[in-house]
Amino acid sequence: MLSANEIRKVVEERNVHQRGTGKKVLDVREEMYHLEEKGELIVHRIRPENRPVELRTLFGWTKRIPTDRLWHHKSCGQCGNIPGYPSSLLWLMNETGRTYLNEPHQTSCTAWNYHGTATSNPVALAAVAARNFHRAYETDHFPLIHCGTSYGDYKEMRKLLVENAAVRTKVREVLRKMGRDLVLPEEIVHYSEWVHAMRPEIVARQKHPVHGVVTTVHEPCHYYKMVPEDAVYDDAVYAGQRPAVPSGILLALGATVADYSTWYDCCGFGFRHILSEREFSRSFANLRKIRPMVEEAHSDVAITSDTGCVTTLDKSQWIGKSHGLSYLLPVLSDVQFAALSLGAHPYKIAQVHWHSASAEGLLSKMGIDWRSAKAEFQEYLRALKNGAAPELLHPAHGEIEKFFAINKGQVLPDPEVVPALSAGSATTEGGPAA
Amino acid sequence: MSIVAHLPRRALTLTEEEAAAPPTMELAGRKRATAEERALATTIFGEFHADSRHREFVLGCLNCGECTTGCPAARFYDFSPREMLQIAQNGDATTLWDAMQEKIWACCQCYTCNMRCRFGNDIAGIISVMRELSVRHGIESTRRALAPFGRSLTLLMTVGTQVSSDMIQPDFFRDWGPFATGSDKVWQVSADIMRKAIPSDVLQTTRSAWEVSVQTSLELFRIYEETGVLDMLRGLDPDLTEMLVDIIEERREEFAEARERFGEELKGMQGPVATFSG
Ligand code: SF4
Ligand code: SF4
């Protein structure tokens, strides 16, 4: 235990340290450009073709959000176990005429593994981030990060690469061995920030009003507690006292966003816990999140904007019955909810059947005829079983792309190729030069 | 000068008396640390304080407990981020070793403590440093903690995604109920067909979160080789590591064959696709 004098000394020295290094409040984005001038890295800039929209961060800094010509940085947890999450986002992009690449040439950020098992290290994490950044850069599409953990991790890695010359040198060396270079994007952008920036265009296409729907928001920890200064806040959402996403889109669609006492708590995912200590995850999710959402806020649906949160809050509920916790509150991502409200197919697009807590009651409340949709989906599954070609939101990739990180020109959205699913989208574009 | 240099520190090596003493935080029923373990504890303690992140992450502590108040793990485990930070700042080799046996694995890595700490400590980060050390030294309790992760580590190392739909097996995820696997049983089609019904070809696989091109997975493996991750894993689980190396070797051959097969189409291309050899 330190004495009072020692503590005073530590406090003073901490202040000196922080003043000297600018730690915690340094805007690393500024330093990025200095390093670029010195030839140490390349900044992937947001261009007019990316149709940027300006938002504000916690510190009042401006953050430019590209809304077009995007490179989807998928989430392993979403794609593997709640695939309606990414497909709803792709669908919203088609609906709003935004172009994108959704490639097989991306790895995950690998940070789930790092935060769960520590079988990695910051240099490896930084190199993984930089490899994905370089791939996006060479396609001339701006990275859009689907996962809250990837988003937080990439901001940590950006900071590390900017502040630590030794890590930068090592990562550049590793990248050069694969013919790549050190690229940092102008902004690290979470998909929910794209949703927030796109609110007017999304709402303009709304088909099912949601005025009667009471939502409760779970704010993903890695969105705003990891590198907090860069998260987006908006005076119109909780008077700027809580992150703007995902509440902003819910309010814009007309839903009620109800408060509950444990909004600040995490979901219980825990990275390793959700796989190997689920008794913790399910206890935490049921007792600290779902129960207050239902009992305090009388919520119809929990909405969140990260992989682990949807998974934990949704999949932990079924077993709650064994302890008398029979809430079965639907849990959806913001993009699933928005897509449903715009008329997306609940099964083909929002893929609600991968969720444990049924969303069908909510669908009824939203005025969606899920029974017909379900019958149609059943028919579709039968057709697939009999060899029918799947309906796609974007053209399929070629055989050569199974091996090589190239893009033969994914053209999106293309009404000729995807008539069933991209109705309403108009823009087409050629892919990047291969 | 770094502020850490001014902080009172315990010696990096144990005195004879300390070495002979039982761990100070030994949990009831746990066997006493052997001489070998105590020596390892001393080595780890030295590496922990020499890690540059220690200086950056541990900035001081008033024992206010704000971090613990918001900590999810503290509600269900014998664990507290305040205690972890105190150990990182003022602990000795034995307290660090004891915390690394079990407690470090309770943390959810949610960063709530970081957000609340007025000192700006990176508590989640310093816990990760402790975890990294326990993995790097392959300590027994860590092997046990990570034993269930073989499958996800294999996926991660070979294709760079950590979840696949075929990992969510009903017998292991019984508590998730009958609908968690895309409910192929409910819809009475195979898991493959359930994945085919996802409207993106990249996602229509059961073996990985998405289809990852061979070049991409080989580039990732190169990162692991070059940054010490593979060596770290070898120390923890040599058998798993050899299996991974075999898988990657096969993939390298596959990549070389594909280069011949697609020679015409690759002609004239530039950038990594032209130069990367696997
Ligand atoms: S990061 Fe770990 S120690 Fe910190 S609040 Fe979350 S669970 Fe607790
Ligand atoms: S919040 Fe910070 S200062 Fe307070 S006990 Fe936790 S680590 Fe120490």
XYZ file of C-alpha atoms in Angstrom, chain B residues 47 53 75 239 263:
5
model
C 9.258 -9.878 -17.928
C 3.076 -1.677 -21.880
C -20.275 -9.973 -9.739
C 0.649 -31.220 -31.196
C -1.361 -18.796 -65.158
